[in-house]
mmCIF file of C-alpha atoms in Angstrom:
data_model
loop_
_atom_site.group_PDB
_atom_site.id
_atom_site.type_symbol
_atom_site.label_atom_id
_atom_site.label_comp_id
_atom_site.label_asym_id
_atom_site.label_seq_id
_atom_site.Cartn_x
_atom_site.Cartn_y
_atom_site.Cartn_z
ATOM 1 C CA UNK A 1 27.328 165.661 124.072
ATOM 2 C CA UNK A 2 30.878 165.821 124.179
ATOM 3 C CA UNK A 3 30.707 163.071 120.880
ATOM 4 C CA UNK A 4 28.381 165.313 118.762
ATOM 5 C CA UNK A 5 30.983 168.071 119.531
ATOM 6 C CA UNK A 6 33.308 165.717 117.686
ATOM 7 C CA UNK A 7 31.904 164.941 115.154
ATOM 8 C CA UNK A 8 30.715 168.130 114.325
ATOM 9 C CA UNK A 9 34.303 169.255 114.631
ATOM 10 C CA UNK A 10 35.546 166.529 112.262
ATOM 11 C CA UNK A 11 32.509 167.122 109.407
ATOM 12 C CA UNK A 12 34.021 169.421 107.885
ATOM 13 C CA UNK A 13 36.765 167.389 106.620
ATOM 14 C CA UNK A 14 35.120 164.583 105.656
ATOM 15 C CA UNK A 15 33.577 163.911 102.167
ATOM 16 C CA UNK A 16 30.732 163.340 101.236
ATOM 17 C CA UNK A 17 30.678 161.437 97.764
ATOM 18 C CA UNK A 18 32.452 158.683 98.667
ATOM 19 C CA UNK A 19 31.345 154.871 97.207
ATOM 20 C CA UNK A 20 30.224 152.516 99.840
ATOM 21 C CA UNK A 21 33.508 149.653 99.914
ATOM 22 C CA UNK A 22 33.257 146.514 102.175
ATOM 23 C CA UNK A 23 35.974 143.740 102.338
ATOM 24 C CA UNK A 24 36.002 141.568 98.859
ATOM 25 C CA UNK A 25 35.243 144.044 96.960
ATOM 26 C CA UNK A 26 38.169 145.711 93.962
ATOM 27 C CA UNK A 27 38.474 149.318 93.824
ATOM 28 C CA UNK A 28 40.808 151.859 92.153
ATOM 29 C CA UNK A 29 42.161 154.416 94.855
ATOM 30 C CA UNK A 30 42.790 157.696 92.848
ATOM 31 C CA UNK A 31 45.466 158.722 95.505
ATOM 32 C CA UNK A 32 47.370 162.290 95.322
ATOM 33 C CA UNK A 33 51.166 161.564 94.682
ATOM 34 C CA UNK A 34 54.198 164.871 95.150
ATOM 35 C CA UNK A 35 56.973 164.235 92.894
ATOM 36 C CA UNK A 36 59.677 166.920 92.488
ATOM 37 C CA UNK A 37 57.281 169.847 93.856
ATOM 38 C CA UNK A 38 54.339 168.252 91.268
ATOM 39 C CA UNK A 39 51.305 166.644 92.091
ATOM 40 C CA UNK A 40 50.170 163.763 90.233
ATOM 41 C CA UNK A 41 47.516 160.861 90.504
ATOM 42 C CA UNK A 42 48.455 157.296 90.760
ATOM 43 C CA UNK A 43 45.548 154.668 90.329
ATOM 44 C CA UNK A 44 46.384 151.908 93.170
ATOM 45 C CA UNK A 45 44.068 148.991 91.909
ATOM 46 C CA UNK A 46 43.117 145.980 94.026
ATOM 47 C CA UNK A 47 41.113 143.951 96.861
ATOM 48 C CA UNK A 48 39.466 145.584 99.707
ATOM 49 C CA UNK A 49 41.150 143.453 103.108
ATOM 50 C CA UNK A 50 39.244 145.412 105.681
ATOM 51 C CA UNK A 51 37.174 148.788 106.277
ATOM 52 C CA UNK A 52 38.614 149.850 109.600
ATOM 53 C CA UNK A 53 37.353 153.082 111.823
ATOM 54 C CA UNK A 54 34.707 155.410 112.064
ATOM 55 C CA UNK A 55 34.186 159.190 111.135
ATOM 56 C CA UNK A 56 37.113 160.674 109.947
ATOM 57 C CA UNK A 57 39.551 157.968 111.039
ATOM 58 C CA UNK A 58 38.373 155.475 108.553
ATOM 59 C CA UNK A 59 40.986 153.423 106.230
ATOM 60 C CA UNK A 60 40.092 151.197 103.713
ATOM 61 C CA UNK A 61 43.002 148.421 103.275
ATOM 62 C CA UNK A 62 43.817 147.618 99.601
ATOM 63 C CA UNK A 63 45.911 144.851 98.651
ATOM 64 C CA UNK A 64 47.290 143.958 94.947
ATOM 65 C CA UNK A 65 49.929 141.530 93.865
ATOM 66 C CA UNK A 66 52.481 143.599 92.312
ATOM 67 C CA UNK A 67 55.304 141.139 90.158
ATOM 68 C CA UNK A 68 54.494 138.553 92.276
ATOM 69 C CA UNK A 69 55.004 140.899 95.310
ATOM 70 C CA UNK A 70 51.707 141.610 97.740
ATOM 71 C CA UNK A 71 51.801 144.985 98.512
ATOM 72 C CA UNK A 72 49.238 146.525 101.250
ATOM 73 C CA UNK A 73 48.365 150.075 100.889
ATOM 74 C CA UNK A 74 45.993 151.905 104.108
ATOM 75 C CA UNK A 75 43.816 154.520 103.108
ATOM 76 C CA UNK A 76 42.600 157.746 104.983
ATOM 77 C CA UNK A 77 39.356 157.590 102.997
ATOM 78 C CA UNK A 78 38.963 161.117 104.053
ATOM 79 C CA UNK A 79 42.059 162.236 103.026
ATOM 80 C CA UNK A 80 42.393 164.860 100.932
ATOM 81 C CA UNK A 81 45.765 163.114 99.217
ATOM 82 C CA UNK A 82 42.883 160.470 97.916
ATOM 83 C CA UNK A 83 41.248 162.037 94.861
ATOM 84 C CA UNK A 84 38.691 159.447 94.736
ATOM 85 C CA UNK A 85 37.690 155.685 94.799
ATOM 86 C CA UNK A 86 36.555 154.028 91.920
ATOM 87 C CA UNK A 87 34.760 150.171 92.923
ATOM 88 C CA UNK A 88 35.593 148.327 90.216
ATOM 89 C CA UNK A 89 33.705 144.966 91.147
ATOM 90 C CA UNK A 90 31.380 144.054 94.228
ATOM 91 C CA UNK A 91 32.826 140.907 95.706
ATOM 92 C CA UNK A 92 30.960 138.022 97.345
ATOM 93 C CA UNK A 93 32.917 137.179 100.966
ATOM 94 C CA UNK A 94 31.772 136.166 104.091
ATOM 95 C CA UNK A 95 33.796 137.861 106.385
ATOM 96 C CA UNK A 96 34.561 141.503 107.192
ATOM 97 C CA UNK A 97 38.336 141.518 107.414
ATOM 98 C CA UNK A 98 39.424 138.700 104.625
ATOM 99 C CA UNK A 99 43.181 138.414 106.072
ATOM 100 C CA UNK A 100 42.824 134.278 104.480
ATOM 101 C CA UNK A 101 43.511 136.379 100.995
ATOM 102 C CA UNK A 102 46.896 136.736 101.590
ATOM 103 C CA UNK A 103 47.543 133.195 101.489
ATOM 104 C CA UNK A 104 45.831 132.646 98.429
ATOM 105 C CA UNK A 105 47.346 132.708 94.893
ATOM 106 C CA UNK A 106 46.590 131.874 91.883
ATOM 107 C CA UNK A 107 43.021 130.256 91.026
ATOM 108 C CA UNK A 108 42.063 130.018 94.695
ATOM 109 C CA UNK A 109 42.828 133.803 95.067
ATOM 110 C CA UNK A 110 39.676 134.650 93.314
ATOM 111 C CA UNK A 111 36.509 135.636 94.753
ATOM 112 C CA UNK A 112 33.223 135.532 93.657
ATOM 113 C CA UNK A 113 30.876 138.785 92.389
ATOM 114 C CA UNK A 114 27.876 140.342 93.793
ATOM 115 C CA UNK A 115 25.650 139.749 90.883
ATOM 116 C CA UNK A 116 23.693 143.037 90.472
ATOM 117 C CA UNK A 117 19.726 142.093 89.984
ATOM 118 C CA UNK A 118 18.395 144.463 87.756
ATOM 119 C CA UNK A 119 14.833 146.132 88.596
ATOM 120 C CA UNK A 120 12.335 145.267 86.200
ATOM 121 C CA UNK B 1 56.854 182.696 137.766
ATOM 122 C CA UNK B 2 53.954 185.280 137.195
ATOM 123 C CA UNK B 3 53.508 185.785 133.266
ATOM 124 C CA UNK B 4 51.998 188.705 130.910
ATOM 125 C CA UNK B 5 48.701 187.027 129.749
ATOM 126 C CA UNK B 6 46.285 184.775 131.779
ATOM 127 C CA UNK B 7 45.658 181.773 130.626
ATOM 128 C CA UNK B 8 41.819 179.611 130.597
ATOM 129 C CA UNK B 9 40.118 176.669 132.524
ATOM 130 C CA UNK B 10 38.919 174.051 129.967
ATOM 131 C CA UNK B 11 37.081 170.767 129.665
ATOM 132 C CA UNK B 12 39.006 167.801 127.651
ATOM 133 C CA UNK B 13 36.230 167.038 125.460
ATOM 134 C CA UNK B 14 38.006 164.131 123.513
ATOM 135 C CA UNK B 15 41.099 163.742 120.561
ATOM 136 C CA UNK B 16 39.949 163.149 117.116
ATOM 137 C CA UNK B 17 42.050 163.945 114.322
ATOM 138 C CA UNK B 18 42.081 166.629 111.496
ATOM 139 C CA UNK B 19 43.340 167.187 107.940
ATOM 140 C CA UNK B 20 45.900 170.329 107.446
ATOM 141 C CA UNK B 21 46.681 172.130 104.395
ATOM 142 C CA UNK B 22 48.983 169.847 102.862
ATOM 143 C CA UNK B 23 46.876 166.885 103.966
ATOM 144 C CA UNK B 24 48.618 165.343 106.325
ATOM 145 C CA UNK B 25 46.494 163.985 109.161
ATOM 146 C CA UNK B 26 47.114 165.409 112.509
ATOM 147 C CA UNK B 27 46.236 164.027 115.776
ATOM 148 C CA UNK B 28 44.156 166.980 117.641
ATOM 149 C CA UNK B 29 43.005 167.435 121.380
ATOM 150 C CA UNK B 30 39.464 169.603 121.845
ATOM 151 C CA UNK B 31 39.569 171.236 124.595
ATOM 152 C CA UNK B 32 36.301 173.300 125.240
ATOM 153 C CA UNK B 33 37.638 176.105 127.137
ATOM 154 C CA UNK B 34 35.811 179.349 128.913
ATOM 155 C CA UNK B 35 33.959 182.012 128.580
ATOM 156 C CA UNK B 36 35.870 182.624 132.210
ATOM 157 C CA UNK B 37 34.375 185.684 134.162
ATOM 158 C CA UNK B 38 37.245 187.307 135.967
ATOM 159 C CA UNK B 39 35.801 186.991 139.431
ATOM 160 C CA UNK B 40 38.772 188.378 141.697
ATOM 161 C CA UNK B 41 41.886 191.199 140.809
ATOM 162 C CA UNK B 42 44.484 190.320 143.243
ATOM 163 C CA UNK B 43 47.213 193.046 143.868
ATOM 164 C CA UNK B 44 49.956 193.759 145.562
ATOM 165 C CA UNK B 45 48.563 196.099 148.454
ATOM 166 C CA UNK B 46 45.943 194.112 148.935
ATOM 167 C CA UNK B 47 46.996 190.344 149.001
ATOM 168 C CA UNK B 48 50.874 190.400 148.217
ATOM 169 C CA UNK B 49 50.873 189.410 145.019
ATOM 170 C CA UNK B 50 49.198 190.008 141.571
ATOM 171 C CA UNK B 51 47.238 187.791 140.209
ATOM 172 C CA UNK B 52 44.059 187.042 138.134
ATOM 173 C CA UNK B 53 41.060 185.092 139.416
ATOM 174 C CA UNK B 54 38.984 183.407 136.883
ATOM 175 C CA UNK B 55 36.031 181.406 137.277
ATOM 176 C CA UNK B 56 34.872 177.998 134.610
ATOM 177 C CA UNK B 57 31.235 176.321 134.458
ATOM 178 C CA UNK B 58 28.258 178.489 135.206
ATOM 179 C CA UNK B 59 25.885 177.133 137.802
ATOM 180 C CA UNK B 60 22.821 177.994 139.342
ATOM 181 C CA UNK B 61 23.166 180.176 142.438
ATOM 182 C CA UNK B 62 21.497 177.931 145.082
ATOM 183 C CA UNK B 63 24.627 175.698 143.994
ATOM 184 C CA UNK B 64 27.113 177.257 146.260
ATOM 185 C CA UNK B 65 27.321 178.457 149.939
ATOM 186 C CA UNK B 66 26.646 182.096 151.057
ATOM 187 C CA UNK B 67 30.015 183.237 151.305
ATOM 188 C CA UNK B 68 31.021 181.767 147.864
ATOM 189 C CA UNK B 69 27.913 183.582 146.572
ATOM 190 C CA UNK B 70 28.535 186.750 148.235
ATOM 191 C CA UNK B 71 32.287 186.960 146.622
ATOM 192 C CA UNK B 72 30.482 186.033 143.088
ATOM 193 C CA UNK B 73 27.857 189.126 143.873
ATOM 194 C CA UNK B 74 30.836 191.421 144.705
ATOM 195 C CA UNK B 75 32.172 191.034 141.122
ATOM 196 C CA UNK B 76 29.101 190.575 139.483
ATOM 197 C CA UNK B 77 29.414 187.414 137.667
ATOM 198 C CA UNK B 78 27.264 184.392 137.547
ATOM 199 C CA UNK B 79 28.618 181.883 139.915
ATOM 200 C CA UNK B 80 30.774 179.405 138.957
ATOM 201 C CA UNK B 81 31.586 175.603 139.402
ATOM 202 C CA UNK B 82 35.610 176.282 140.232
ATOM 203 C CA UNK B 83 37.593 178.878 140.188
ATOM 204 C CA UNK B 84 41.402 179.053 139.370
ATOM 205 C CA UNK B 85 43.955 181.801 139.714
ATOM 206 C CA UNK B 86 46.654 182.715 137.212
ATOM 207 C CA UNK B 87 50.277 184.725 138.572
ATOM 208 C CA UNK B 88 50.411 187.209 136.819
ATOM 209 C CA UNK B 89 53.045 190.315 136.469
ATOM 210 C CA UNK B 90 50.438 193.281 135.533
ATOM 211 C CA UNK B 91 46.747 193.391 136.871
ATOM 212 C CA UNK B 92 46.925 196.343 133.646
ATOM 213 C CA UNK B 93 43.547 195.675 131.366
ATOM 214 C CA UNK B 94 42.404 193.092 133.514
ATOM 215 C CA UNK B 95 38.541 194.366 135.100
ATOM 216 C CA UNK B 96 35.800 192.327 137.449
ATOM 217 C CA UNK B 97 33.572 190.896 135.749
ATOM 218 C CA UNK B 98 34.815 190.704 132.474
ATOM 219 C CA UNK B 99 35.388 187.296 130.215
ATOM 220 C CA UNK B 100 38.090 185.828 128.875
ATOM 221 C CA UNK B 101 37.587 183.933 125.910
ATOM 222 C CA UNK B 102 39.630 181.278 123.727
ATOM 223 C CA UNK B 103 39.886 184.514 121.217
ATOM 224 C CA UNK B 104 43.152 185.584 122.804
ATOM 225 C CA UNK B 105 44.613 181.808 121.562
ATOM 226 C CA UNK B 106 45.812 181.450 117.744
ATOM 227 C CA UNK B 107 46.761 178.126 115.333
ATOM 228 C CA UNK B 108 50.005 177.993 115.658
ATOM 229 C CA UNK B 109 50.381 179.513 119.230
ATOM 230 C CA UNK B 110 52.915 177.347 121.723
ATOM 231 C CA UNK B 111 50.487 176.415 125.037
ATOM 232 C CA UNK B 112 50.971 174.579 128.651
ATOM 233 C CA UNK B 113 48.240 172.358 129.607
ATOM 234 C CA UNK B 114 47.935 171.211 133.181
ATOM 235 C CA UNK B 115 45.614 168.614 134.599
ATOM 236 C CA UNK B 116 45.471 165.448 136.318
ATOM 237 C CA UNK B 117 46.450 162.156 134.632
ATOM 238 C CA UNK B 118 44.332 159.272 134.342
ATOM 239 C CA UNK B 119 45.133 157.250 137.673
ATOM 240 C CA UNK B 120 46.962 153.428 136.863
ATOM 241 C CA UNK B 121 46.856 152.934 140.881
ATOM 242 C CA UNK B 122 49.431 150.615 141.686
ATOM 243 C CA UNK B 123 52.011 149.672 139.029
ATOM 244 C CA UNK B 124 54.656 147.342 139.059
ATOM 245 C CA UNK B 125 57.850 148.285 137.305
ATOM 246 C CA UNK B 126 57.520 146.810 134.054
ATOM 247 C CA UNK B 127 54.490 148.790 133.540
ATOM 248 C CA UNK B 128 55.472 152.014 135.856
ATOM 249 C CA UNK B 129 58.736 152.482 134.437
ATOM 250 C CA UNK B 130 59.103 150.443 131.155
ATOM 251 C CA UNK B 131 61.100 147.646 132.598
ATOM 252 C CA UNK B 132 62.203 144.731 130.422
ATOM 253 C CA UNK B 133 60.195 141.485 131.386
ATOM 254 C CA UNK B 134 61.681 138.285 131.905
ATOM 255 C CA UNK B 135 61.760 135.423 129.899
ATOM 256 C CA UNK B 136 57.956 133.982 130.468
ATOM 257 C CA UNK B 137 58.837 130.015 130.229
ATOM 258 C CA UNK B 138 62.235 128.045 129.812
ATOM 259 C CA UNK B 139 62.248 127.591 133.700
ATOM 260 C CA UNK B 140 62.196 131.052 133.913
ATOM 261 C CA UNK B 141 60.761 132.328 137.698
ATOM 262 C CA UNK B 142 61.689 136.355 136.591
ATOM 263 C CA UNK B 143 58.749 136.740 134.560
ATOM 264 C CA UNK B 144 58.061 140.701 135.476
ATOM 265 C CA UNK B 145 59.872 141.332 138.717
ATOM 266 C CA UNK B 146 62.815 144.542 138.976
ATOM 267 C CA UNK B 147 65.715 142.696 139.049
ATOM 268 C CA UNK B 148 68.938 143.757 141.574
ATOM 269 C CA UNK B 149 68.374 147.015 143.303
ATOM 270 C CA UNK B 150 71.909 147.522 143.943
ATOM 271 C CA UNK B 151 75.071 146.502 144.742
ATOM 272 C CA UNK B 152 75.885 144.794 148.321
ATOM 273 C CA UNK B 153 78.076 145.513 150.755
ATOM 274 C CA UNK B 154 79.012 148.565 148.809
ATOM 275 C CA UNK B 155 77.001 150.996 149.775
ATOM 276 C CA UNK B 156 75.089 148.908 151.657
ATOM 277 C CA UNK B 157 72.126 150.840 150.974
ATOM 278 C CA UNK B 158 69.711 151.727 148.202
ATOM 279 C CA UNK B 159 70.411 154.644 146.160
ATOM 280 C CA UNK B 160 67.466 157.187 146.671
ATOM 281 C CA UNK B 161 65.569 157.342 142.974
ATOM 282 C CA UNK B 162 65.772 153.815 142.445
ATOM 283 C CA UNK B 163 62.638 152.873 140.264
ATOM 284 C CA UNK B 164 60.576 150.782 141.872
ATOM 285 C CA UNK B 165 57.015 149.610 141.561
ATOM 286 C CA UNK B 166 54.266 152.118 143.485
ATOM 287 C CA UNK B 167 51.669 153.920 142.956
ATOM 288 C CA UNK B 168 50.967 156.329 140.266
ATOM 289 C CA UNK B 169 50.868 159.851 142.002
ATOM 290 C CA UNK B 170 47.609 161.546 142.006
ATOM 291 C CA UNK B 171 49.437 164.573 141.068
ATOM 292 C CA UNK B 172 48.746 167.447 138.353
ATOM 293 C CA UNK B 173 51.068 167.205 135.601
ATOM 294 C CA UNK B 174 52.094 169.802 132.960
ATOM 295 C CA UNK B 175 52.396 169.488 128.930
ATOM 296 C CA UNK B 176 54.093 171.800 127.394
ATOM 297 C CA UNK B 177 54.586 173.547 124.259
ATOM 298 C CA UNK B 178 51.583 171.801 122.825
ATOM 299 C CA UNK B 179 50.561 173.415 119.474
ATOM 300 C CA UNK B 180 47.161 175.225 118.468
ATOM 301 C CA UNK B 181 46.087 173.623 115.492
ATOM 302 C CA UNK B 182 42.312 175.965 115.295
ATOM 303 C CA UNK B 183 40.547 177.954 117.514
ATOM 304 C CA UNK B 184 36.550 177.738 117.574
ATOM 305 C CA UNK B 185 35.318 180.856 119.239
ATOM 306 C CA UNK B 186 31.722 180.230 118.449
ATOM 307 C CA UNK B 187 31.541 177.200 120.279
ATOM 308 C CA UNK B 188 34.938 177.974 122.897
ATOM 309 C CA UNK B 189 36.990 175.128 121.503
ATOM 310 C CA UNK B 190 40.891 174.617 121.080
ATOM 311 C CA UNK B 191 42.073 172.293 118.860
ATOM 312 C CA UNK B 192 45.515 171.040 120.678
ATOM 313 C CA UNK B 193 47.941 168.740 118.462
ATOM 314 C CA UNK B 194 48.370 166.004 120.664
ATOM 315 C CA UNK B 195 47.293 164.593 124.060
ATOM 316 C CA UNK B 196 46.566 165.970 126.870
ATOM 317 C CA UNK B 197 46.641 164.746 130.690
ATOM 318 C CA UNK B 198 43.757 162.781 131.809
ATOM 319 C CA UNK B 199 40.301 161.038 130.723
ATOM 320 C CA UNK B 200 37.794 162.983 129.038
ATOM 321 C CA UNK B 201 36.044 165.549 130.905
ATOM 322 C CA UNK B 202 39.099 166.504 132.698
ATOM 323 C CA UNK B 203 39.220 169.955 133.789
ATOM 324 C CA UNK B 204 42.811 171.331 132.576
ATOM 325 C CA UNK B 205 44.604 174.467 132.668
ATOM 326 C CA UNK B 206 45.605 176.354 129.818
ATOM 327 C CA UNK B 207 48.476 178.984 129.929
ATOM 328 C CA UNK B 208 50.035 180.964 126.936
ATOM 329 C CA UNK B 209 53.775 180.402 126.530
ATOM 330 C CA UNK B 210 54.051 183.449 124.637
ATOM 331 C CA UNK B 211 55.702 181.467 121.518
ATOM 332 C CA UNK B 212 54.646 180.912 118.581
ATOM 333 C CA UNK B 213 55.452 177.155 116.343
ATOM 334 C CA UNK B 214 56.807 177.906 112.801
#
């Protein structure tokens, strides 16, 4: 009872066109960024660690190596400073929270696709 | 101190969190509060002091003893699971049987919420009052005990407030100047930045402070 109430209390905020994302896979966060009273989007590109939370608490995790620096980036996927996610590539992994990426550069920091089988 | 506005009996329903308009994320407390009948005016002549009695939960007659009943038929009003009473400096505009809803609350108004903490029974002090632990290994035997209580000879005594470990009072305690974020009058629900004493399901107190936050 008191859950529904919840979560009908939170539905309004949360959107409804959002891509499914699980760990592995690269996506583009569109995220909302004020500079000097202006609004602009900045396209935050990289590898799905984890898909934490439920309902309007979920964060996606989204790491890229930036000049050889990792850099982490959480994500209210809910948020209205996220314009949108873009998934870029499905990735094949066999866990749900891929923390082992972090250790991995260079040719062992790859990770395999989903490949998409087509209907006939 | 007996205030200008009465205040509601609520239910903590749970915290969640919602988006404002600049899209920050803020941590919210529903609190489903009321409708509360007024059940009892309390005046001056009468019983010394002024005061509003309110009654939360609707329940089925049968529910309560005869005299309870028979002070619920006096004013009219359903009966009630618990009833509460609010100091108040006017009786003014205040009738029997009317209901007090979470309409008179607005986002941004400053509120006091009262209700019983979630009990931790007994604590020891690094827990009870943040106490620094010991060093776990090294030879170490101090591993979470208080340390000196005092000096010796001088006083000779233990200096009354020392923090010790105990139990966690079963006692009501107070927030205040929690924010409104949104009111839900539809379905009698205050949205409350921030937590509020006790588990879910608590019953709490809410009064108006009267002030209003930015």
């Amino acid at each position: 009872m008191s859950q529904q109430l919840l979560r009908e209390i939170t539905q309004p905020f949360m959107k409804s066109d959002l891509p499914e994302m699980t760990s592995g896979d690269t996506v583009a966060v569109h995220a909302k960024i004020v500079e000097g009273g202006k609004e602009r989007i900045q396209i935050f590109e990289g590898v799905v660690l984890k898909v934490q939370g439920a309902g309007v608490a979920k964060t996606v995790t989204v790491r890229k190596v930036f000049q050889g620096v990792g850099v982490e980036r959480t994500f209210l996927i809910h948020s209205p400073r996220v314009a949108r996610f873009e998934v870029k590539r499905r990735g094949k992994v066999r866990r749900a929270r891929i923390y082992y990426f972090r250790q991995r550069r260079g040719k062992s920091a790859r990770i395999r696709e989903i490949q998409q089988t087509k209907k006939a | 101190m007996p205030s200008t506005a009465v205040g509601l009996i609520g239910k903590k329903i749970g915290m969640t969190h919602v988006f404002d308009e600049s899209g920050n994320s803020v941590p919210v407390t529903v609190i489903q509060a009321g409708p509360c009948p007024v059940v009892q005016v309390k005046t001056e002549e009468n019983d010394g002091y002024t005061a509003i009695q309110v009654g939360h939960e609707s329940i089925a007659k049968h529910k309560v003893n005869k005299p309870e009943n028979g002070h619920f038929k006096k004013a009219g009003v359903q009966p009630t699971r618990r009833l509460a009473e609010f100091r108040i400096s006017s009786t003014d505009g205040f009738d029997v049987g009317s209901e007090l809803t979470v309409a008179q609350f607005q986002a941004g108004d400053a509120i006091n919420v009262q209700g019983r903490p979630i009990g931790k029974g007994f604590m020891g002090v690094t827990k009870r009052h943040h106490f620094a632990r010991g060093a776990m290994s090294h030879g170490s035997k101090s591993h979470r005990l208080p340390g000196s209580i005092g000096a010796g000879t001088t006083p000779s005594r233990v200096y009354k407030g020392q923090k010790m470990a105990g139990r966690k009072p079963n006692r009501v305690s107070t927030v205040k100047n929690l924010q409104v974020v949104s009111v839900d009058t539809e379905r009698n629900l205050i949205l409350v930045k921030g937590a509020t004493p006790g588990s879910n399901g608590t019953v709490l107190r809410i009064t108006p402070t009267g002030k209003v936050m930015k």
